[in-house]
Amino acid sequence: MKVLIHAKAAISLICFILVVSQLAGCASAAKSTAMMAEDVEVKHRHPYSVLVQVSGGHDTGALDATQISNEAFMEALVDSIETSKLFAEIKEEGDADYLLHVTLLDLEQPTFGASMKVSMEAAWVLIDRGNGETIWRKGISSQYTAGAFDAFAGVTRIRLATEGAARINIKMGLGVLSNLDL
Amino acid sequence: MRSQYKILAIILSLLLLGGCAVNRATSQIMPGTDLDVLNKFYVVKFIPDGRGINKLISNRLNEMGHPATTGPESMAPEGIDVIVTYKDKWMWDITMYMIELTITFREPGTDYPLAEGNSYHTSLTRKSPEEMVDEILTNIFSGNTDTQ
């Protein structure tokens, strides 16, 4: 009888741990508000309109770690340009003086760990829409580490680190863009 | 007691099935990049790679008609059109297998990424390194951007 009670308790405990571990493993997508760069150092403000495009992002699947979607990154990028006033006008479609296209590339995330370091790379291109000429292009790499005490759940720390890497990427990209003399 | 075993069996099945078939193959070609004009490739050996993936990539590029050589970054010859970098990730599930491979074509001198392909296959649908190299290079050169 005693053995039976212990077995029941053990099975219940295993079920509980499995359910909790599964729930804890549900990743959420990177949020645009957390990826927005608020403190961009702007050297030159450009009195032109810019069309912004983002590609290469992924939606976060049920079994994935946090991913960055095109929509979320674009929203963060547009908000960052607006806040920094880097361009006079921002468009998400239609005519504009310049096209800024950002392609999200390699997103390197750890599987587990106390502090989580995420690295990412994005290809930034600025095209003059008047003549189709590529004015500037650069691969920008960034990384961010979420500390062990930033969040209890590992998946949350990965999300924070992913958002941090994206935020730094946007800050670096806009910083270099502001150095251009258009 | 029997019902608890059932619940445990269901949860274990869900966990096992949940991880059984994640397949992802993507490629990106940056705006303004014309792969047709790029001829000579140099595959830079990824320092942690002890399995010779650089040779697989170089061999496959040659088979596809794109002259390629490989070696350490410092030995890249003059007159190369594309520097090829890669990262491989391996997992253990009864045997070691490559779970993910990313190959990037870069502009010599600036390191600007011209194109990138990624292949991700979990254990039950694992592919050999040769197949993953082929999948990525085929996707990049054919312009396939996303296959699941």
mmCIF file of C-alpha atoms in Angstrom:
data_model
loop_
_atom_site.group_PDB
_atom_site.id
_atom_site.type_symbol
_atom_site.label_atom_id
_atom_site.label_comp_id
_atom_site.label_asym_id
_atom_site.label_seq_id
_atom_site.Cartn_x
_atom_site.Cartn_y
_atom_site.Cartn_z
ATOM 1 C CA MET A 1 0.000 0.000 0.000
ATOM 2 C CA LYS A 2 2.831 2.354 0.986
ATOM 3 C CA VAL A 3 4.663 1.576 -2.269
ATOM 4 C CA LEU A 4 1.475 2.378 -4.212
ATOM 5 C CA ILE A 5 1.138 5.778 -2.517
ATOM 6 C CA HIS A 6 4.787 6.609 -3.260
ATOM 7 C CA ALA A 7 4.336 5.571 -6.911
ATOM 8 C CA LYS A 8 1.232 7.755 -7.214
ATOM 9 C CA ALA A 9 3.073 10.719 -5.704
ATOM 10 C CA ALA A 10 6.050 10.164 -7.972
ATOM 11 C CA ILE A 11 3.881 10.005 -11.109
ATOM 12 C CA SER A 12 1.988 13.128 -10.073
ATOM 13 C CA LEU A 13 5.261 14.931 -9.492
ATOM 14 C CA ILE A 14 6.646 13.865 -12.889
ATOM 15 C CA CYS A 15 3.425 15.029 -14.608
ATOM 16 C CA PHE A 16 3.616 18.364 -12.788
ATOM 17 C CA ILE A 17 7.269 18.894 -13.703
ATOM 18 C CA LEU A 18 6.641 17.976 -17.345
ATOM 19 C CA VAL A 19 3.660 20.311 -17.633
ATOM 20 C CA VAL A 20 5.507 23.164 -15.921
ATOM 21 C CA SER A 21 8.599 22.640 -18.070
ATOM 22 C CA GLN A 22 6.473 22.664 -21.210
ATOM 23 C CA LEU A 23 4.606 25.783 -20.184
ATOM 24 C CA ALA A 24 7.857 27.446 -19.202
ATOM 25 C CA GLY A 25 9.228 26.598 -22.647
ATOM 26 C CA CYS A 26 6.528 28.530 -24.516
ATOM 27 C CA ALA A 27 8.490 31.275 -26.226
ATOM 28 C CA SER A 28 6.979 34.631 -27.081
ATOM 29 C CA ALA A 29 7.924 36.756 -30.068
ATOM 30 C CA ALA A 30 10.217 39.775 -29.780
ATOM 31 C CA LYS A 31 8.169 42.926 -29.117
ATOM 32 C CA SER A 32 8.565 46.039 -31.249
ATOM 33 C CA THR A 33 8.423 48.384 -28.251
ATOM 34 C CA ALA A 34 11.362 46.596 -26.642
ATOM 35 C CA MET A 35 13.406 46.711 -29.871
ATOM 36 C CA MET A 36 12.948 50.451 -30.417
ATOM 37 C CA ALA A 37 16.171 52.466 -30.028
ATOM 38 C CA GLU A 38 15.481 55.656 -28.121
ATOM 39 C CA ASP A 39 19.002 57.011 -27.749
ATOM 40 C CA VAL A 40 20.338 57.141 -31.310
ATOM 41 C CA GLU A 41 23.249 59.551 -31.725
ATOM 42 C CA VAL A 42 22.319 61.544 -34.837
ATOM 43 C CA LYS A 43 25.066 63.458 -36.641
ATOM 44 C CA HIS A 44 23.106 64.605 -39.721
ATOM 45 C CA ARG A 45 19.339 64.759 -40.084
ATOM 46 C CA HIS A 46 18.248 64.060 -43.661
ATOM 47 C CA PRO A 47 15.519 66.344 -45.092
ATOM 48 C CA TYR A 48 14.114 63.559 -47.288
ATOM 49 C CA SER A 49 11.427 60.907 -47.190
ATOM 50 C CA VAL A 50 12.352 57.257 -46.730
ATOM 51 C CA LEU A 51 10.498 54.062 -47.522
ATOM 52 C CA VAL A 52 11.277 51.351 -44.972
ATOM 53 C CA GLN A 53 11.285 47.630 -45.769
ATOM 54 C CA VAL A 54 12.299 44.634 -43.649
ATOM 55 C CA SER A 55 12.758 41.023 -44.719
ATOM 56 C CA GLY A 56 14.276 37.832 -43.347
ATOM 57 C CA GLY A 57 12.333 37.787 -40.079
ATOM 58 C CA HIS A 58 10.393 34.815 -38.769
ATOM 59 C CA ASP A 59 7.248 34.321 -36.733
ATOM 60 C CA THR A 60 7.781 32.533 -33.436
ATOM 61 C CA GLY A 61 6.492 28.963 -33.703
ATOM 62 C CA ALA A 62 5.256 26.859 -30.805
ATOM 63 C CA LEU A 63 8.564 24.987 -30.622
ATOM 64 C CA ASP A 64 10.855 27.897 -31.460
ATOM 65 C CA ALA A 65 12.881 30.180 -29.276
ATOM 66 C CA THR A 66 11.965 33.863 -29.611
ATOM 67 C CA GLN A 67 12.113 35.042 -33.214
ATOM 68 C CA ILE A 68 11.927 38.544 -34.696
ATOM 69 C CA SER A 69 9.123 39.079 -37.195
ATOM 70 C CA ASN A 70 9.450 41.502 -40.111
ATOM 71 C CA GLU A 71 6.468 43.463 -38.824
ATOM 72 C CA ALA A 72 7.817 43.893 -35.282
ATOM 73 C CA PHE A 73 11.296 44.909 -36.458
ATOM 74 C CA MET A 74 9.844 47.354 -38.974
ATOM 75 C CA GLU A 75 7.624 48.937 -36.329
ATOM 76 C CA ALA A 76 10.635 49.317 -34.024
ATOM 77 C CA LEU A 77 12.744 50.738 -36.867
ATOM 78 C CA VAL A 78 10.067 53.222 -37.953
ATOM 79 C CA ASP A 79 9.484 54.346 -34.354
ATOM 80 C CA SER A 80 13.241 54.764 -33.853
ATOM 81 C CA ILE A 81 13.591 56.874 -37.028
ATOM 82 C CA GLU A 82 10.597 58.962 -35.979
ATOM 83 C CA THR A 83 11.979 59.538 -32.492
ATOM 84 C CA SER A 84 15.463 60.414 -33.737
ATOM 85 C CA LYS A 85 14.043 62.532 -36.600
ATOM 86 C CA LEU A 86 16.749 61.077 -38.848
ATOM 87 C CA PHE A 87 14.523 61.454 -41.941
ATOM 88 C CA ALA A 88 11.909 64.136 -42.491
ATOM 89 C CA GLU A 89 9.218 61.643 -43.503
ATOM 90 C CA ILE A 90 8.824 57.881 -43.198
ATOM 91 C CA LYS A 91 6.696 55.754 -45.488
ATOM 92 C CA GLU A 92 5.824 52.090 -45.258
ATOM 93 C CA GLU A 93 4.632 52.042 -48.887
ATOM 94 C CA GLY A 94 4.404 54.361 -51.887
ATOM 95 C CA ASP A 95 6.816 56.985 -53.195
ATOM 96 C CA ALA A 96 9.791 58.223 -51.216
ATOM 97 C CA ASP A 97 13.217 59.736 -51.939
ATOM 98 C CA TYR A 98 15.121 56.787 -50.460
ATOM 99 C CA LEU A 99 14.520 53.123 -49.753
ATOM 100 C CA LEU A 100 15.959 51.695 -46.542
ATOM 101 C CA HIS A 101 15.903 47.894 -46.662
ATOM 102 C CA VAL A 102 17.016 45.814 -43.697
ATOM 103 C CA THR A 103 17.431 42.044 -44.077
ATOM 104 C CA LEU A 104 17.498 40.100 -40.814
ATOM 105 C CA LEU A 105 20.107 37.357 -40.990
ATOM 106 C CA ASP A 106 21.691 35.009 -38.512
ATOM 107 C CA LEU A 107 20.118 35.011 -35.042
ATOM 108 C CA GLU A 108 22.314 33.052 -32.656
ATOM 109 C CA GLN A 109 20.664 32.063 -29.390
ATOM 110 C CA PRO A 110 21.789 29.761 -26.593
ATOM 111 C CA THR A 111 19.735 26.690 -25.684
ATOM 112 C CA PHE A 112 20.175 27.142 -21.963
ATOM 113 C CA GLY A 113 22.263 28.994 -19.439
ATOM 114 C CA ALA A 114 22.103 31.411 -16.540
ATOM 115 C CA SER A 115 22.973 34.502 -18.529
ATOM 116 C CA MET A 116 21.846 34.391 -22.156
ATOM 117 C CA LYS A 117 23.874 36.030 -24.940
ATOM 118 C CA VAL A 118 22.129 36.534 -28.275
ATOM 119 C CA SER A 119 23.966 37.677 -31.406
ATOM 120 C CA MET A 120 22.392 38.836 -34.626
ATOM 121 C CA GLU A 121 23.416 40.250 -37.976
ATOM 122 C CA ALA A 122 21.402 42.409 -40.350
ATOM 123 C CA ALA A 123 22.208 43.718 -43.823
ATOM 124 C CA TRP A 124 21.325 47.418 -44.188
ATOM 125 C CA VAL A 125 20.937 48.989 -47.635
ATOM 126 C CA LEU A 126 20.005 52.564 -48.592
ATOM 127 C CA ILE A 127 18.905 53.037 -52.205
ATOM 128 C CA ASP A 128 18.277 56.321 -54.014
ATOM 129 C CA ARG A 129 14.853 55.770 -55.535
ATOM 130 C CA GLY A 130 15.445 58.471 -58.141
ATOM 131 C CA ASN A 131 18.141 56.509 -59.992
ATOM 132 C CA GLY A 132 18.079 53.116 -58.244
ATOM 133 C CA GLU A 133 21.665 53.536 -57.076
ATOM 134 C CA THR A 134 22.806 51.878 -53.860
ATOM 135 C CA ILE A 135 24.058 54.775 -51.712
ATOM 136 C CA TRP A 136 25.227 52.739 -48.748
ATOM 137 C CA ARG A 137 25.204 49.162 -47.523
ATOM 138 C CA LYS A 138 26.605 47.521 -44.441
ATOM 139 C CA GLY A 139 26.349 44.301 -42.469
ATOM 140 C CA ILE A 140 25.765 45.192 -38.846
ATOM 141 C CA SER A 141 26.380 42.681 -36.059
ATOM 142 C CA SER A 142 25.120 43.212 -32.540
ATOM 143 C CA GLN A 143 24.789 41.252 -29.343
ATOM 144 C CA TYR A 144 23.122 41.543 -25.972
ATOM 145 C CA THR A 145 23.343 39.496 -22.806
ATOM 146 C CA ALA A 146 20.382 39.083 -20.470
ATOM 147 C CA GLY A 147 21.689 38.455 -16.986
ATOM 148 C CA ALA A 148 20.701 35.561 -14.757
ATOM 149 C CA PHE A 149 18.558 37.851 -12.592
ATOM 150 C CA ASP A 150 16.820 39.720 -15.416
ATOM 151 C CA ALA A 151 14.040 37.138 -15.477
ATOM 152 C CA PHE A 152 13.259 33.838 -13.767
ATOM 153 C CA ALA A 153 12.327 31.854 -16.879
ATOM 154 C CA GLY A 154 15.024 31.047 -19.429
ATOM 155 C CA VAL A 155 12.686 31.722 -22.361
ATOM 156 C CA THR A 156 12.065 35.228 -21.034
ATOM 157 C CA ARG A 157 15.809 35.862 -20.757
ATOM 158 C CA ILE A 158 16.235 34.723 -24.384
ATOM 159 C CA ARG A 159 13.462 37.106 -25.451
ATOM 160 C CA LEU A 160 15.048 39.991 -23.529
ATOM 161 C CA ALA A 161 18.460 39.237 -25.054
ATOM 162 C CA THR A 162 16.973 38.950 -28.565
ATOM 163 C CA GLU A 163 15.149 42.261 -28.187
ATOM 164 C CA GLY A 164 18.326 43.844 -26.797
ATOM 165 C CA ALA A 165 20.426 42.638 -29.754
ATOM 166 C CA ALA A 166 17.822 44.023 -32.191
ATOM 167 C CA ARG A 167 17.645 47.339 -30.330
ATOM 168 C CA ILE A 168 21.440 47.743 -30.489
ATOM 169 C CA ASN A 169 21.404 46.778 -34.183
ATOM 170 C CA ILE A 170 18.857 49.526 -34.916
ATOM 171 C CA LYS A 171 20.850 52.048 -32.861
ATOM 172 C CA MET A 172 24.083 51.170 -34.674
ATOM 173 C CA GLY A 173 22.437 51.170 -38.113
ATOM 174 C CA LEU A 174 20.747 54.540 -37.668
ATOM 175 C CA GLY A 175 23.924 55.960 -36.117
ATOM 176 C CA VAL A 176 25.966 55.028 -39.200
ATOM 177 C CA LEU A 177 23.174 56.258 -41.501
ATOM 178 C CA SER A 178 23.251 59.626 -39.805
ATOM 179 C CA ASN A 179 26.945 59.967 -40.695
ATOM 180 C CA LEU A 180 26.061 59.948 -44.407
ATOM 181 C CA ASP A 181 25.943 63.226 -46.268
ATOM 182 C CA LEU A 182 22.932 62.678 -48.546
ATOM 183 C CA MET B 1 -3.504 4.607 -10.683
ATOM 184 C CA ARG B 2 -4.181 3.418 -14.229
ATOM 185 C CA SER B 3 -5.509 6.836 -15.235
ATOM 186 C CA GLN B 4 -2.339 8.488 -13.934
ATOM 187 C CA TYR B 5 -0.237 6.179 -16.118
ATOM 188 C CA LYS B 6 -2.430 7.187 -19.064
ATOM 189 C CA ILE B 7 -1.907 10.887 -18.371
ATOM 190 C CA LEU B 8 1.840 10.343 -18.054
ATOM 191 C CA ALA B 9 1.870 8.374 -21.321
ATOM 192 C CA ILE B 10 -0.073 11.121 -23.117
ATOM 193 C CA ILE B 11 2.240 13.866 -21.840
ATOM 194 C CA LEU B 12 5.344 11.880 -22.775
ATOM 195 C CA SER B 13 3.917 11.192 -26.248
ATOM 196 C CA LEU B 14 3.161 14.876 -26.752
ATOM 197 C CA LEU B 15 6.667 15.812 -25.690
ATOM 198 C CA LEU B 16 8.219 13.264 -28.021
ATOM 199 C CA LEU B 17 5.964 14.088 -30.965
ATOM 200 C CA GLY B 18 6.379 17.791 -30.344
ATOM 201 C CA GLY B 19 10.072 17.581 -31.025
ATOM 202 C CA CYS B 20 9.957 15.198 -33.919
ATOM 203 C CA ALA B 21 9.727 17.237 -37.047
ATOM 204 C CA VAL B 22 11.042 20.767 -37.168
ATOM 205 C CA ASN B 23 12.295 21.419 -40.692
ATOM 206 C CA ARG B 24 13.290 24.823 -41.921
ATOM 207 C CA ALA B 25 15.233 25.876 -44.979
ATOM 208 C CA THR B 26 15.502 29.558 -45.817
ATOM 209 C CA SER B 27 17.635 31.768 -47.999
ATOM 210 C CA GLN B 28 18.031 35.516 -48.430
ATOM 211 C CA ILE B 29 19.612 37.446 -51.263
ATOM 212 C CA MET B 30 20.270 41.083 -50.420
ATOM 213 C CA PRO B 31 18.757 43.772 -52.665
ATOM 214 C CA GLY B 32 21.120 44.730 -55.476
ATOM 215 C CA THR B 33 23.057 41.441 -55.380
ATOM 216 C CA ASP B 34 23.457 39.608 -58.690
ATOM 217 C CA LEU B 35 24.781 36.118 -58.018
ATOM 218 C CA ASP B 36 25.258 35.445 -61.739
ATOM 219 C CA VAL B 37 28.258 37.770 -61.920
ATOM 220 C CA LEU B 38 30.033 36.156 -58.965
ATOM 221 C CA ASN B 39 32.473 33.484 -60.054
ATOM 222 C CA LYS B 40 35.314 32.764 -57.675
ATOM 223 C CA PHE B 41 34.471 31.600 -54.161
ATOM 224 C CA TYR B 42 36.685 31.101 -51.127
ATOM 225 C CA VAL B 43 35.254 29.143 -48.197
ATOM 226 C CA VAL B 44 36.740 30.322 -44.887
ATOM 227 C CA LYS B 45 37.119 27.445 -42.456
ATOM 228 C CA PHE B 46 35.013 28.020 -39.334
ATOM 229 C CA ILE B 47 37.591 27.681 -36.554
ATOM 230 C CA PRO B 48 35.517 25.369 -34.276
ATOM 231 C CA ASP B 49 34.663 23.062 -37.203
ATOM 232 C CA GLY B 50 36.532 19.799 -36.823
ATOM 233 C CA ARG B 51 34.470 17.877 -39.380
ATOM 234 C CA GLY B 52 35.595 19.502 -42.607
ATOM 235 C CA ILE B 53 32.293 21.176 -43.494
ATOM 236 C CA ASN B 54 34.331 23.810 -45.380
ATOM 237 C CA LYS B 55 35.441 21.093 -47.813
ATOM 238 C CA LEU B 56 31.854 19.904 -48.331
ATOM 239 C CA ILE B 57 30.781 23.458 -49.204
ATOM 240 C CA SER B 58 33.773 24.022 -51.465
ATOM 241 C CA ASN B 59 33.265 20.685 -53.253
ATOM 242 C CA ARG B 60 29.552 21.311 -53.780
ATOM 243 C CA LEU B 61 30.223 24.810 -55.160
ATOM 244 C CA ASN B 62 32.691 23.294 -57.640
ATOM 245 C CA GLU B 63 30.151 20.634 -58.632
ATOM 246 C CA MET B 64 27.602 23.398 -59.238
ATOM 247 C CA GLY B 65 30.012 25.155 -61.584
ATOM 248 C CA HIS B 66 31.305 27.845 -59.229
ATOM 249 C CA PRO B 67 35.087 27.587 -58.818
ATOM 250 C CA ALA B 68 35.833 27.431 -55.098
ATOM 251 C CA THR B 69 38.785 26.880 -52.811
ATOM 252 C CA THR B 70 38.924 26.698 -49.025
ATOM 253 C CA GLY B 71 41.243 27.403 -46.121
ATOM 254 C CA PRO B 72 41.787 29.741 -43.197
ATOM 255 C CA GLU B 73 40.686 33.369 -43.423
ATOM 256 C CA SER B 74 44.273 34.631 -43.579
ATOM 257 C CA MET B 75 44.990 32.534 -46.693
ATOM 258 C CA ALA B 76 42.225 33.979 -48.895
ATOM 259 C CA PRO B 77 43.715 34.503 -52.363
ATOM 260 C CA GLU B 78 43.511 37.732 -54.394
ATOM 261 C CA GLY B 79 40.772 38.201 -56.967
ATOM 262 C CA ILE B 80 38.044 36.348 -55.077
ATOM 263 C CA ASP B 81 34.456 37.430 -55.779
ATOM 264 C CA VAL B 82 32.855 35.915 -52.700
ATOM 265 C CA ILE B 83 34.049 34.964 -49.236
ATOM 266 C CA VAL B 84 31.893 32.123 -47.901
ATOM 267 C CA THR B 85 31.459 31.787 -44.133
ATOM 268 C CA TYR B 86 29.378 29.203 -42.278
ATOM 269 C CA LYS B 87 28.310 28.040 -38.826
ATOM 270 C CA ASP B 88 27.346 24.458 -38.020
ATOM 271 C CA LYS B 89 25.517 23.248 -34.923
ATOM 272 C CA TRP B 90 25.427 19.637 -33.813
ATOM 273 C CA MET B 91 23.242 17.687 -31.388
ATOM 274 C CA TRP B 92 23.346 14.235 -29.906
ATOM 275 C CA ASP B 93 20.424 11.839 -30.262
ATOM 276 C CA ILE B 94 21.775 8.271 -30.224
ATOM 277 C CA THR B 95 24.402 9.565 -32.638
ATOM 278 C CA MET B 96 25.708 13.058 -33.319
ATOM 279 C CA TYR B 97 23.931 14.867 -36.141
ATOM 280 C CA MET B 98 24.023 18.330 -37.666
ATOM 281 C CA ILE B 99 20.892 20.152 -36.535
ATOM 282 C CA GLU B 100 21.594 23.511 -38.199
ATOM 283 C CA LEU B 101 23.848 24.971 -40.843
ATOM 284 C CA THR B 102 24.055 28.605 -41.951
ATOM 285 C CA ILE B 103 26.083 29.610 -45.013
ATOM 286 C CA THR B 104 26.757 33.274 -45.808
ATOM 287 C CA PHE B 105 28.225 34.770 -48.999
ATOM 288 C CA ARG B 106 30.188 37.930 -48.188
ATOM 289 C CA GLU B 107 31.811 40.709 -50.170
ATOM 290 C CA PRO B 108 35.611 40.503 -49.835
ATOM 291 C CA GLY B 109 37.050 43.446 -47.946
ATOM 292 C CA THR B 110 33.810 44.741 -46.406
ATOM 293 C CA ASP B 111 32.301 41.450 -45.156
ATOM 294 C CA TYR B 112 28.917 42.721 -46.340
ATOM 295 C CA PRO B 113 26.518 39.762 -46.504
ATOM 296 C CA LEU B 114 25.421 39.268 -50.128
ATOM 297 C CA ALA B 115 23.309 36.160 -49.516
ATOM 298 C CA GLU B 116 22.592 33.743 -46.730
ATOM 299 C CA GLY B 117 20.984 30.321 -46.437
ATOM 300 C CA ASN B 118 19.976 28.307 -43.413
ATOM 301 C CA SER B 119 18.960 24.676 -42.975
ATOM 302 C CA TYR B 120 17.480 23.325 -39.727
ATOM 303 C CA HIS B 121 16.390 19.717 -39.274
ATOM 304 C CA THR B 122 15.733 18.014 -35.968
ATOM 305 C CA SER B 123 16.620 14.434 -35.139
ATOM 306 C CA LEU B 124 13.828 12.381 -36.708
ATOM 307 C CA THR B 125 14.079 14.222 -40.001
ATOM 308 C CA ARG B 126 17.827 14.669 -39.846
ATOM 309 C CA LYS B 127 19.823 15.099 -43.030
ATOM 310 C CA SER B 128 23.457 14.356 -43.705
ATOM 311 C CA PRO B 129 25.859 17.338 -43.766
ATOM 312 C CA GLU B 130 26.216 16.834 -47.557
ATOM 313 C CA GLU B 131 22.430 17.073 -47.980
ATOM 314 C CA MET B 132 22.206 20.202 -45.829
ATOM 315 C CA VAL B 133 25.031 21.893 -47.751
ATOM 316 C CA ASP B 134 23.291 20.995 -51.016
ATOM 317 C CA GLU B 135 19.909 22.206 -49.743
ATOM 318 C CA ILE B 136 21.292 25.620 -48.765
ATOM 319 C CA LEU B 137 23.384 26.234 -51.881
ATOM 320 C CA THR B 138 20.519 25.114 -54.140
ATOM 321 C CA ASN B 139 18.119 27.462 -52.328
ATOM 322 C CA ILE B 140 20.523 30.403 -52.564
ATOM 323 C CA PHE B 141 21.276 29.966 -56.276
ATOM 324 C CA SER B 142 17.667 29.223 -57.226
ATOM 325 C CA GLY B 143 16.310 32.092 -55.134
ATOM 326 C CA ASN B 144 14.069 29.896 -52.956
ATOM 327 C CA THR B 145 13.448 32.083 -49.942
ATOM 328 C CA ASP B 146 11.466 29.851 -47.613
ATOM 329 C CA THR B 147 10.707 26.150 -47.469
ATOM 330 C CA GLN B 148 9.329 24.348 -44.420
#
